[in-house]
Coordinates of C-alpha atoms and ligand atoms in Angstrom, one line a residue:
Q1 CA 211.9 53.4 -59.9
S2 CA 214.3 55.5 -58.0
N3 CA 215.8 54.4 -54.7
Q4 CA 216.0 56.8 -52.2
F5 CA 216.9 55.2 -49.5
C6 CA 220.1 55.5 -47.3
D7 CA 222.0 52.7 -47.5
A8 CA 223.4 51.8 -44.0
G9 CA 226.5 50.1 -46.0
I10 CA 227.7 53.5 -47.0
G11 CA 227.6 55.5 -44.0
Y12 CA 224.6 57.5 -43.7
G13 CA 223.4 60.2 -41.3
E14 CA 220.1 62.2 -41.1
S15 CA 221.1 64.5 -43.5
A16 CA 222.7 62.0 -46.2
C17 CA 219.0 61.1 -46.4
G18 CA 216.2 61.5 -48.5
T19 CA 213.8 63.8 -45.8
Q20 CA 210.6 62.2 -44.6
I21 CA 207.9 64.4 -45.8
S22 CA 207.2 66.8 -42.8
S23 CA 203.5 68.3 -43.4
S24 CA 201.9 67.0 -39.7
K25 CA 198.3 67.8 -41.3
L26 CA 197.4 65.5 -44.3
L27 CA 193.8 64.8 -45.7
I28 CA 193.4 61.7 -47.7
K29 CA 190.2 62.7 -50.0
G30 CA 187.5 60.3 -52.0
G31 CA 188.7 57.1 -51.4
T32 CA 186.9 53.6 -50.4
V33 CA 188.4 53.5 -46.2
V34 CA 188.5 49.9 -45.6
N35 CA 188.7 48.5 -42.2
A36 CA 188.0 44.6 -41.4
H37 CA 184.2 45.1 -41.1
H38 CA 183.6 47.9 -42.8
Q39 CA 184.0 49.7 -46.0
H40 CA 183.0 53.2 -47.5
I41 CA 183.9 56.0 -49.6
G42 CA 185.2 58.9 -47.7
D43 CA 187.8 61.6 -46.7
V44 CA 190.7 60.9 -43.5
Y45 CA 191.9 63.6 -42.0
I46 CA 195.7 63.1 -40.3
E47 CA 197.3 65.4 -37.7
D48 CA 200.7 64.7 -36.2
G49 CA 200.9 61.2 -36.6
I50 CA 197.5 60.3 -35.8
I51 CA 194.0 59.8 -37.5
V52 CA 191.8 62.6 -36.3
A53 CA 188.7 62.1 -38.4
V54 CA 186.7 59.6 -41.0
N55 CA 183.9 61.1 -42.9
P56 CA 182.1 61.4 -46.0
H57 CA 183.3 64.9 -46.4
I58 CA 186.1 66.9 -44.5
R59 CA 186.7 70.2 -45.2
V60 CA 190.4 71.8 -44.7
G61 CA 192.6 74.8 -44.7
D62 CA 195.9 75.4 -46.9
D63 CA 198.2 74.1 -44.6
V64 CA 197.1 70.6 -45.0
T65 CA 198.5 68.6 -47.8
V66 CA 195.4 66.9 -49.8
I67 CA 195.6 62.9 -51.5
D68 CA 193.3 62.6 -54.0
A69 CA 192.7 58.5 -53.4
T70 CA 189.7 58.8 -55.6
G71 CA 188.9 54.9 -57.2
K72 CA 191.6 53.4 -54.6
Y73 CA 191.8 51.8 -51.2
V74 CA 192.4 53.3 -48.3
M75 CA 193.5 50.7 -46.0
P76 CA 195.6 50.5 -42.7
G77 CA 199.0 49.9 -43.6
G78 CA 200.1 46.1 -43.5
I79 CA 201.5 44.3 -39.9
D80 CA 204.0 41.4 -40.5
P81 CA 203.8 39.5 -37.6
H82 CA 206.8 37.2 -38.6
T83 CA 210.2 38.7 -39.7
H84 CA 214.0 38.1 -38.8
L85 CA 215.9 41.4 -39.3
D86 CA 219.4 41.6 -38.7
G87 CA 218.8 37.9 -37.7
D88 CA 221.4 35.3 -36.5
G89 CA 221.6 32.5 -39.1
V90 CA 223.4 29.4 -37.9
S91 CA 227.1 30.7 -39.2
T92 CA 226.0 34.2 -40.9
V93 CA 223.9 37.3 -40.2
S94 CA 221.1 38.0 -42.6
V95 CA 221.5 40.9 -44.7
D96 CA 218.5 43.2 -44.1
D97 CA 218.9 45.0 -40.9
F98 CA 216.2 47.4 -39.2
F99 CA 216.7 50.2 -41.5
S100 CA 216.9 48.2 -45.2
G101 CA 214.4 46.0 -44.1
Q102 CA 212.2 47.8 -43.0
A103 CA 212.9 50.5 -46.0
A104 CA 211.6 47.8 -48.4
A105 CA 208.6 46.8 -46.0
L106 CA 207.5 50.6 -46.5
A107 CA 207.8 50.4 -50.3
G108 CA 205.6 47.1 -50.1
G109 CA 203.1 48.4 -47.9
T110 CA 204.0 47.1 -44.6
T111 CA 204.0 49.9 -42.1
M112 CA 204.5 47.5 -39.0
H113 CA 206.5 43.9 -38.1
I114 CA 207.1 42.0 -35.2
D115 CA 210.4 40.4 -34.7
F116 CA 212.1 37.8 -33.4
V117 CA 214.8 38.1 -30.8
M118 CA 217.0 35.8 -30.0
P119 CA 218.5 35.4 -26.4
V120 CA 222.4 35.8 -26.0
D121 CA 224.0 33.0 -24.0
G122 CA 220.5 32.5 -23.3
S123 CA 219.9 35.4 -21.6
L124 CA 217.0 37.1 -22.8
T125 CA 218.0 41.0 -21.4
A126 CA 221.0 40.4 -23.0
G127 CA 219.1 39.5 -26.4
F128 CA 216.6 42.2 -25.6
E129 CA 219.3 45.1 -25.5
A130 CA 221.2 43.6 -28.6
Y131 CA 217.8 44.4 -30.6
E132 CA 217.0 47.5 -28.8
K133 CA 221.0 48.6 -30.4
K134 CA 219.8 46.9 -34.0
A135 CA 216.2 48.2 -34.2
K136 CA 217.7 52.2 -33.0
K137 CA 218.1 52.9 -37.1
S138 CA 214.2 52.0 -37.8
C139 CA 212.6 53.9 -40.4
M140 CA 209.0 52.6 -39.0
D141 CA 207.5 51.2 -36.0
Y142 CA 208.0 47.7 -34.8
G143 CA 208.0 45.3 -31.7
F144 CA 209.0 42.2 -30.6
H145 CA 208.9 38.4 -29.7
M146 CA 210.9 36.6 -27.7
V147 CA 212.9 33.4 -28.4
I148 CA 213.1 30.8 -25.3
T149 CA 215.7 28.6 -26.2
K150 CA 216.5 27.2 -22.7
W151 CA 214.8 26.6 -19.1
D152 CA 216.1 27.4 -15.5
E153 CA 214.3 29.8 -12.9
T154 CA 216.4 33.1 -14.6
V155 CA 214.6 32.5 -17.6
S156 CA 211.4 32.3 -16.1
K157 CA 211.8 35.4 -13.8
E158 CA 213.4 37.0 -17.1
M159 CA 210.1 36.0 -19.0
E160 CA 208.1 37.7 -15.9
L161 CA 210.6 40.9 -16.6
M162 CA 209.9 41.0 -20.6
V163 CA 206.3 41.1 -20.4
K164 CA 205.9 43.3 -17.4
E165 CA 208.9 46.0 -18.2
K166 CA 209.6 45.4 -21.9
G167 CA 206.6 45.2 -23.6
I168 CA 206.9 41.4 -25.0
N169 CA 203.9 39.6 -25.2
S170 CA 204.3 37.0 -26.8
F171 CA 207.1 34.2 -26.8
K172 CA 208.7 31.8 -29.5
F173 CA 209.9 28.0 -29.3
F174 CA 211.4 26.0 -32.0
M175 CA 210.6 22.1 -32.2
A176 CA 213.6 22.0 -35.1
Y177 CA 216.7 23.4 -35.6
K178 CA 218.4 19.9 -33.2
G179 CA 221.3 21.1 -31.0
I180 CA 220.9 24.4 -32.2
V181 CA 217.4 26.4 -30.6
M182 CA 215.5 23.2 -30.4
I183 CA 213.8 22.5 -27.1
N184 CA 211.9 19.5 -25.7
N185 CA 208.5 18.5 -24.6
E186 CA 209.3 19.2 -21.2
L187 CA 210.5 22.4 -21.8
L188 CA 207.6 23.5 -24.2
L189 CA 205.5 22.5 -20.9
E190 CA 207.3 24.5 -19.0
G191 CA 207.3 27.2 -21.2
L192 CA 203.5 27.2 -22.0
K193 CA 202.7 27.3 -18.5
K194 CA 204.5 30.0 -18.0
C195 CA 203.0 32.3 -20.6
K196 CA 199.7 31.3 -19.4
S197 CA 200.7 32.8 -16.4
L198 CA 201.7 35.8 -17.8
G199 CA 199.1 36.2 -20.1
A200 CA 201.9 36.2 -23.1
L201 CA 201.5 34.1 -26.3
A202 CA 203.1 31.0 -26.8
M203 CA 204.3 30.5 -30.4
V204 CA 205.8 27.5 -31.8
H205 CA 208.0 26.8 -35.0
A206 CA 206.5 23.3 -35.6
E207 CA 208.4 20.3 -37.3
N208 CA 210.0 17.5 -35.7
G209 CA 213.8 18.1 -35.0
D210 CA 214.8 15.0 -34.0
A211 CA 213.2 13.1 -37.0
V212 CA 214.5 16.1 -39.4
D213 CA 217.9 15.5 -38.1
E214 CA 217.4 11.6 -39.0
G215 CA 216.0 12.7 -42.2
Q216 CA 218.9 14.9 -43.1
K217 CA 221.2 12.3 -42.3
K218 CA 219.7 10.1 -44.4
M219 CA 219.9 12.0 -47.5
I220 CA 223.6 13.0 -47.0
E221 CA 224.2 8.7 -46.8
L222 CA 222.3 8.4 -50.1
G223 CA 224.4 11.2 -51.7
I224 CA 221.4 14.0 -52.0
T225 CA 223.5 16.9 -51.4
G226 CA 221.6 19.5 -53.3
P227 CA 218.9 22.0 -52.1
E228 CA 216.4 19.7 -53.3
G229 CA 217.7 17.5 -50.0
H230 CA 216.4 20.2 -48.1
A231 CA 212.6 19.1 -48.7
L232 CA 213.4 15.5 -48.9
S233 CA 214.8 15.4 -45.5
R234 CA 211.5 17.3 -43.9
P235 CA 208.2 16.0 -45.3
P236 CA 205.2 17.2 -44.0
V237 CA 204.3 14.4 -42.1
L238 CA 206.9 16.2 -39.4
E239 CA 205.5 19.4 -39.5
G240 CA 202.0 17.6 -39.0
E241 CA 203.2 15.7 -36.0
A242 CA 205.3 18.9 -34.4
T243 CA 201.9 20.7 -34.9
A244 CA 199.7 18.1 -33.4
R245 CA 201.9 17.7 -30.3
A246 CA 201.9 21.7 -29.6
I247 CA 198.5 21.7 -29.9
R248 CA 197.7 19.3 -27.5
L249 CA 200.2 20.4 -25.2
A250 CA 198.9 23.8 -25.3
N251 CA 195.4 22.0 -25.0
F252 CA 196.7 20.2 -21.6
V253 CA 198.2 23.2 -20.2
N254 CA 195.1 25.4 -21.4
T255 CA 196.7 28.1 -23.1
P256 CA 196.6 30.0 -26.6
L257 CA 199.1 28.7 -29.5
Y258 CA 200.3 30.5 -32.1
V259 CA 201.7 28.3 -34.7
V260 CA 204.1 30.4 -37.4
H261 CA 204.9 29.8 -40.8
V262 CA 202.2 26.9 -41.2
M263 CA 203.6 25.4 -44.9
S264 CA 201.9 22.2 -45.5
I265 CA 198.1 20.2 -45.9
D266 CA 199.0 18.3 -42.6
A267 CA 199.9 21.2 -40.1
M268 CA 196.8 23.5 -41.7
E269 CA 194.4 20.4 -40.7
E270 CA 195.6 19.6 -37.1
I271 CA 194.8 23.7 -36.8
A272 CA 191.6 23.1 -38.3
K273 CA 190.5 20.2 -35.9
A274 CA 191.8 21.6 -33.0
R275 CA 190.2 25.1 -33.9
K276 CA 186.8 23.3 -34.7
S277 CA 187.2 21.8 -31.1
G278 CA 186.8 25.3 -29.7
Q279 CA 190.6 25.6 -28.8
R280 CA 192.4 28.8 -28.9
V281 CA 195.1 28.0 -32.0
I282 CA 196.1 30.3 -34.8
G283 CA 197.7 29.6 -37.5
E284 CA 199.9 31.9 -40.0
P285 CA 200.7 31.0 -43.1
I286 CA 203.5 32.9 -44.6
V287 CA 203.6 34.5 -48.3
S288 CA 206.0 32.0 -49.9
G289 CA 204.0 29.3 -48.7
L290 CA 200.9 30.7 -50.8
A291 CA 202.5 31.8 -53.4
L292 CA 205.6 29.2 -54.6
D293 CA 205.8 25.2 -54.4
E294 CA 208.8 22.9 -54.2
S295 CA 209.6 22.5 -57.5
W296 CA 212.1 25.6 -57.7
L297 CA 214.4 23.5 -55.1
W298 CA 215.4 20.7 -58.0
H299 CA 216.8 23.7 -60.5
P300 CA 219.5 22.8 -61.7
D301 CA 221.2 25.9 -60.7
F302 CA 222.6 26.2 -57.0
E303 CA 222.0 29.5 -56.6
T304 CA 218.5 29.1 -58.1
A305 CA 218.0 26.6 -55.6
A306 CA 219.1 27.3 -52.8
K307 CA 217.2 30.9 -52.6
Y308 CA 214.3 29.1 -52.0
V309 CA 215.6 27.1 -49.1
M310 CA 213.7 28.0 -46.0
S311 CA 212.3 25.9 -43.0
P312 CA 209.7 24.5 -42.8
P313 CA 210.3 24.0 -46.5
I314 CA 208.0 24.9 -49.2
R315 CA 206.1 22.4 -50.5
K316 CA 204.3 20.6 -53.4
R317 CA 202.2 22.2 -55.4
G318 CA 198.8 21.1 -54.0
H319 CA 199.3 23.1 -50.6
D320 CA 199.8 26.0 -51.9
K321 CA 196.7 26.1 -52.9
A322 CA 195.1 24.3 -49.5
L323 CA 196.7 27.4 -47.5
Q324 CA 194.8 30.3 -49.5
A325 CA 191.7 28.1 -49.1
A326 CA 192.0 27.6 -45.2
L327 CA 192.9 31.2 -45.2
S328 CA 189.5 32.1 -47.0
T329 CA 187.5 30.0 -44.6
G330 CA 188.8 31.2 -41.7
I331 CA 190.9 28.1 -40.8
L332 CA 194.2 30.4 -41.1
Q333 CA 193.8 33.8 -39.6
L334 CA 196.8 35.9 -40.7
V335 CA 199.6 36.6 -43.1
G336 CA 203.5 36.8 -42.6
T337 CA 206.4 36.9 -44.3
D338 CA 209.4 35.3 -42.1
H339 CA 211.5 37.4 -43.9
A340 CA 215.0 36.3 -43.4
A341 CA 217.3 37.6 -46.3
F342 CA 220.6 35.6 -47.1
N343 CA 222.2 36.9 -50.3
S344 CA 223.7 34.3 -52.8
T345 CA 227.4 34.2 -51.1
Q346 CA 225.7 33.3 -47.9
K347 CA 223.3 30.8 -49.5
A348 CA 226.8 29.0 -51.4
L349 CA 227.8 28.1 -48.0
G350 CA 225.8 24.9 -48.8
I351 CA 227.2 24.3 -52.2
D352 CA 228.3 20.9 -51.1
D353 CA 225.7 20.1 -48.3
F354 CA 222.2 21.6 -48.2
R355 CA 222.6 21.6 -44.2
K356 CA 224.3 24.6 -44.5
I357 CA 222.9 26.6 -46.7
P358 CA 221.3 29.2 -44.3
N359 CA 217.8 28.6 -43.8
G360 CA 215.1 31.7 -45.3
V361 CA 213.3 33.6 -48.2
N362 CA 212.0 37.4 -48.7
G363 CA 208.9 38.6 -48.5
I364 CA 208.7 41.6 -46.4
E365 CA 208.1 43.9 -49.4
E366 CA 206.1 41.1 -51.5
R367 CA 203.4 40.5 -49.0
M368 CA 201.1 42.9 -49.3
H369 CA 201.2 42.9 -53.1
L370 CA 200.8 38.9 -53.9
V371 CA 198.1 38.6 -51.0
W372 CA 196.5 41.1 -52.5
D373 CA 196.7 39.2 -56.4
I374 CA 196.9 35.9 -54.5
M375 CA 193.7 36.0 -52.6
V376 CA 191.7 39.6 -53.5
E377 CA 192.4 39.4 -57.4
S378 CA 191.4 36.1 -57.5
G379 CA 188.1 36.6 -55.9
Q380 CA 188.8 34.4 -52.5
I381 CA 188.5 36.8 -50.5
S382 CA 186.8 40.2 -49.9
V383 CA 188.3 43.6 -49.3
T384 CA 187.4 43.6 -46.0
D385 CA 189.3 40.5 -45.6
Y386 CA 192.3 41.5 -47.2
V387 CA 192.9 44.3 -44.3
R388 CA 191.7 41.8 -41.4
L389 CA 194.2 39.5 -42.7
T390 CA 197.1 41.6 -43.5
S391 CA 196.6 44.1 -40.6
T392 CA 193.7 43.6 -37.9
E393 CA 194.0 40.6 -36.8
C394 CA 197.6 40.8 -36.1
A395 CA 197.0 43.9 -34.6
R396 CA 194.1 42.1 -32.4
I397 CA 196.5 39.0 -31.6
F398 CA 199.2 41.1 -30.6
N399 CA 197.1 43.6 -28.2
I400 CA 197.9 46.7 -30.3
Y401 CA 194.2 47.2 -31.6
P402 CA 192.7 49.7 -32.4
R403 CA 196.0 51.6 -32.0
K404 CA 197.7 50.1 -35.2
G405 CA 195.6 48.2 -37.7
A406 CA 192.4 50.5 -38.3
I407 CA 191.7 53.4 -40.0
L408 CA 189.5 55.1 -36.5
P409 CA 189.8 58.6 -35.0
G410 CA 192.7 57.9 -32.7
S411 CA 194.8 55.4 -34.8
D412 CA 197.9 55.8 -35.9
A413 CA 198.5 57.5 -38.7
D414 CA 199.5 54.0 -40.9
I415 CA 197.7 54.1 -44.0
I416 CA 198.2 52.5 -47.6
I417 CA 196.4 54.1 -50.8
L418 CA 196.2 50.7 -53.1
N419 CA 195.1 51.7 -57.0
P420 CA 193.5 48.3 -58.3
N421 CA 193.6 48.7 -61.9
S422 CA 197.3 49.3 -61.5
S423 CA 199.5 46.6 -61.6
F424 CA 202.8 45.4 -59.8
E425 CA 206.3 43.7 -60.7
I426 CA 208.7 42.4 -58.6
T427 CA 212.0 42.2 -59.3
A428 CA 215.5 42.2 -57.7
K429 CA 216.8 45.0 -59.6
S430 CA 213.7 47.5 -58.2
H431 CA 213.3 45.7 -55.0
H432 CA 214.6 47.7 -52.1
S433 CA 215.8 44.8 -49.8
R434 CA 219.6 44.7 -49.8
L435 CA 218.9 41.2 -51.2
D436 CA 220.8 40.4 -55.1
T437 CA 217.8 38.1 -55.8
N438 CA 214.1 37.4 -54.9
V439 CA 212.3 34.7 -54.8
Y440 CA 209.2 36.4 -56.6
E441 CA 211.5 37.3 -59.6
G442 CA 209.8 38.6 -62.7
R443 CA 205.9 37.9 -60.8
R444 CA 203.5 40.1 -62.0
G445 CA 200.1 40.8 -60.9
K446 CA 197.1 43.7 -60.2
G447 CA 196.5 45.9 -57.6
K448 CA 199.7 48.7 -56.9
I449 CA 200.3 50.6 -53.3
E450 CA 200.7 53.9 -54.5
V451 CA 201.1 55.5 -51.0
T452 CA 202.1 54.6 -48.1
I453 CA 201.6 56.8 -45.1
A454 CA 203.6 55.7 -41.6
G455 CA 203.5 57.8 -38.4
G456 CA 201.5 60.1 -40.4
R457 CA 204.1 60.8 -42.5
V458 CA 204.5 59.7 -46.7
V459 CA 206.9 57.7 -46.9
W460 CA 206.3 56.0 -50.3
E461 CA 204.7 57.3 -53.3
N462 CA 205.5 58.1 -56.9
N463 CA 207.8 54.9 -56.8
E464 CA 210.3 57.2 -54.5
L465 CA 211.0 55.9 -50.8
K466 CA 211.6 59.2 -48.2
V467 CA 212.7 57.4 -45.4
A468 CA 215.0 58.4 -42.4
P469 CA 216.6 56.1 -39.6
G470 CA 215.4 56.8 -36.0
A471 CA 211.7 57.5 -37.3
G472 CA 210.3 54.2 -36.6
R473 CA 209.2 53.8 -33.0
Y474 CA 209.4 50.2 -30.6
I475 CA 205.9 49.6 -29.7
Q476 CA 204.8 48.1 -26.4
M477 CA 202.5 45.1 -26.6
S478 CA 200.7 44.5 -23.5
P479 CA 199.7 40.5 -22.3
F480 CA 196.3 39.2 -22.0
S481 CA 194.6 39.8 -25.3
Y482 CA 191.2 38.3 -26.4
L483 CA 192.5 34.7 -26.8
F484 CA 193.0 34.9 -22.9
D485 CA 188.8 36.3 -22.6
G486 CA 187.5 33.7 -20.4
L487 CA 189.8 30.8 -20.6
D488 CA 190.2 30.8 -16.4
K489 CA 186.5 29.9 -16.5
K490 CA 187.8 26.7 -18.2
D491 CA 190.2 25.8 -15.6
A492 CA 187.8 26.6 -13.1
I493 CA 185.2 24.3 -14.5
Y494 CA 188.4 21.8 -14.7
L495 CA 189.0 22.4 -10.8
N496 CA 186.1 21.9 -9.9
S497 CA 185.4 18.6 -11.5
L498 CA 188.5 17.4 -9.2
Q499 CA 186.9 18.8 -6.1
A500 CA 185.1 14.8 -5.2
P501 CA 187.7 12.6 -5.0
V502 CA 186.9 9.2 -5.1
K503 CA 186.3 7.6 -1.4
R504 CA 188.1 4.2 -1.4
T505 CA 188.0 1.5 1.0
K506 CA 191.6 0.2 1.9
P507 CA 192.1 -3.7 1.1
S508 CA 191.5 -6.0 4.7
T509 CA 194.7 -7.7 5.9
Ligands
URP1 N1 212.2 29.8 -41.7 C1 213.1 29.7 -41.7 O1 213.9 29.0 -42.8 N2 213.9 30.3 -41.4 C2 214.0 31.5 -39.9 C3 213.9 31.3 -38.9 C4 212.7 30.1 -38.4 O2 211.5 31.5 -38.6 O3 212.6 29.1 -38.6
ZN2 ZN1 211.2 28.7 -38.1
ZN3 ZN1 210.7 32.6 -38.7

């Protein structure tokens, strides 16, 4: 398999890179075109990066590049709602930047991702500018969420600026990582209120950070310093508690909530309960939570065990199956990756103390294949469901549908062609991430993404990547997605119910 993209580490320029196929007119012929609500056999015609027509038979001239998709699925490119490219760990920076991470994504059928911007010294503006710079080398489209780590008038004003001028429509709050980025209930409440007023989606990393801190100290006292201590120190109950708390506070404020990386039955059941009661809560499992179990953390080889350290931890067998079932029944709505790539040398920072192992696993390249294999091949979901969970629902939640997440006239030409009769194999040797390891090493499955088209250009074909830095665009996302529809009515009903204060007589003296 050729690895034909330019490596930022060895100094690249446009001329050194594989050039992206330049034909501005493409016809994808005879495939099964799948959208979230419908599938049919047909042709897709693309001009200048936009889908122009989707019809049973489209005739074109000689100047059009034709791709035969007979017997294959033609679907919207994946959108990964949760990545950390070029991301700051506590003591080290992840190895995949906006070029290598995106190249890997494209090889795996993902054509857009939404990354988390960390503020710089508490400043959202400085954080945004830093990520704008990091993302200059992008070879696919991307958007940003913004992390909130402190609260004051400046942060509140900057949130407004991010939404009104910078195209950000979601803010993330860490309920864990005590002493680093963890926020308390008071800040979470302020943040939820501000999000509501801006029509921005509040997102939470839901673990009880105080209890995690306690759990970590206990493990070290017991002499459990290896990667298994990571799982033992932050059990599912702490994820369930924080998820429940965030859900209740969002309910109190009457604003939608997005729970990132749902890893446990405990958290999933809180989301199920809230959704059943009518609350607008979105649950995002990630591919590692669907595909792996915690037993790896007990592996006798440190390097092997450490590569599975992420937070919340990958759980015991049984949680994976429950999360899959929750996806198939609509309790959970979309799948992310939380791609945060730290290599073996970086993971070895925690050789004597699991608390120092950088948190994060790969997934940006593997998500689309694994979700197909685990969910579609197993018969748990339909092909239309697959499109919804990997692309369309993300586009809807972050208000970029139908520009993204659909194969419709007028949509961006971000498309994959998947051959259900072919197979994939995952290895660190052949993957496109800069990581020297892969948590899915050796995994095989059915269904292979043979072609990826991003912005109307064929960037992955015949196991070859043809990408160039600078081709990706920043996608601005506007506030007030469908999740906000009608919320004001609930507020009005509540306010009306307060209009009749109780008339009390004063006690006679
Ligand atoms: N998840 C993880 O372990 N690392 C990335 C940061 C986060 O999302 O918590
Ligand atoms: Zn997180
Ligand atoms: Zn994350």
